Amino acid sequence: MGELDQLEEVIGKLKEMLQAMKYGSITLVVQDGKIIQLEKNEKVRLK
């Protein structure tokens, strides 16, 4: 898998995560200049 393929995969996953959450944060974990992990911290607001 090339760098461009990896970047496209990361962007696709980010889009999915963003569309599925209302409140929270997404953290990119980088190692040796490459994104190795995405972490999603989602908040649920109770009214």
mmCIF file of C-alpha atoms in Angstrom:
data_model
loop_
_atom_site.group_PDB
_atom_site.id
_atom_site.type_symbol
_atom_site.label_atom_id
_atom_site.label_comp_id
_atom_site.label_asym_id
_atom_site.label_seq_id
_atom_site.Cartn_x
_atom_site.Cartn_y
_atom_site.Cartn_z
ATOM 1 C CA MET A 1 0.000 0.000 0.000
ATOM 2 C CA GLY A 2 1.462 3.326 -1.046
ATOM 3 C CA GLU A 3 1.413 6.557 0.919
ATOM 4 C CA LEU A 4 -1.354 7.999 -1.251
ATOM 5 C CA ASP A 5 -3.506 4.894 -0.696
ATOM 6 C CA GLN A 6 -2.929 5.133 3.066
ATOM 7 C CA LEU A 7 -3.843 8.830 3.083
ATOM 8 C CA GLU A 8 -7.045 8.159 1.132
ATOM 9 C CA GLU A 9 -7.968 5.402 3.602
ATOM 10 C CA VAL A 10 -7.365 7.745 6.567
ATOM 11 C CA ILE A 11 -9.474 10.485 4.972
ATOM 12 C CA GLY A 12 -12.274 7.985 4.325
ATOM 13 C CA LYS A 13 -12.220 6.778 7.938
ATOM 14 C CA LEU A 14 -12.176 10.378 9.204
ATOM 15 C CA LYS A 15 -15.234 11.216 7.092
ATOM 16 C CA GLU A 16 -17.095 8.179 8.477
ATOM 17 C CA MET A 17 -16.200 9.100 12.053
ATOM 18 C CA LEU A 18 -17.203 12.745 11.617
ATOM 19 C CA GLN A 19 -20.550 11.868 10.051
ATOM 20 C CA ALA A 20 -21.359 9.414 12.856
ATOM 21 C CA MET A 21 -20.650 11.732 15.800
ATOM 22 C CA LYS A 22 -22.364 14.824 17.112
ATOM 23 C CA TYR A 23 -20.011 15.916 19.921
ATOM 24 C CA GLY A 24 -16.494 14.764 20.748
ATOM 25 C CA SER A 25 -12.985 14.650 19.398
ATOM 26 C CA ILE A 26 -10.842 12.631 17.009
ATOM 27 C CA THR A 27 -7.133 12.166 17.666
ATOM 28 C CA LEU A 28 -4.584 11.168 15.043
ATOM 29 C CA VAL A 29 -1.659 9.129 16.384
ATOM 30 C CA VAL A 30 1.512 9.557 14.326
ATOM 31 C CA GLN A 31 4.623 7.373 14.420
ATOM 32 C CA ASP A 32 7.648 7.848 12.175
ATOM 33 C CA GLY A 33 5.745 10.485 10.202
ATOM 34 C CA LYS A 34 2.813 8.159 9.411
ATOM 35 C CA ILE A 35 -0.684 8.037 10.859
ATOM 36 C CA ILE A 36 -0.939 4.711 12.653
ATOM 37 C CA GLN A 37 -4.121 5.130 14.670
ATOM 38 C CA LEU A 38 -7.342 7.128 14.913
ATOM 39 C CA GLU A 39 -8.987 7.566 18.305
ATOM 40 C CA LYS A 40 -12.575 8.752 18.719
ATOM 41 C CA ASN A 41 -13.808 10.217 22.001
ATOM 42 C CA GLU A 42 -17.549 10.755 21.702
ATOM 43 C CA LYS A 43 -19.701 12.744 24.106
ATOM 44 C CA VAL A 44 -23.394 12.134 24.677
ATOM 45 C CA ARG A 45 -25.281 15.224 25.787
ATOM 46 C CA LEU A 46 -28.241 14.601 28.066
ATOM 47 C CA LYS A 47 -30.841 17.368 28.300
#
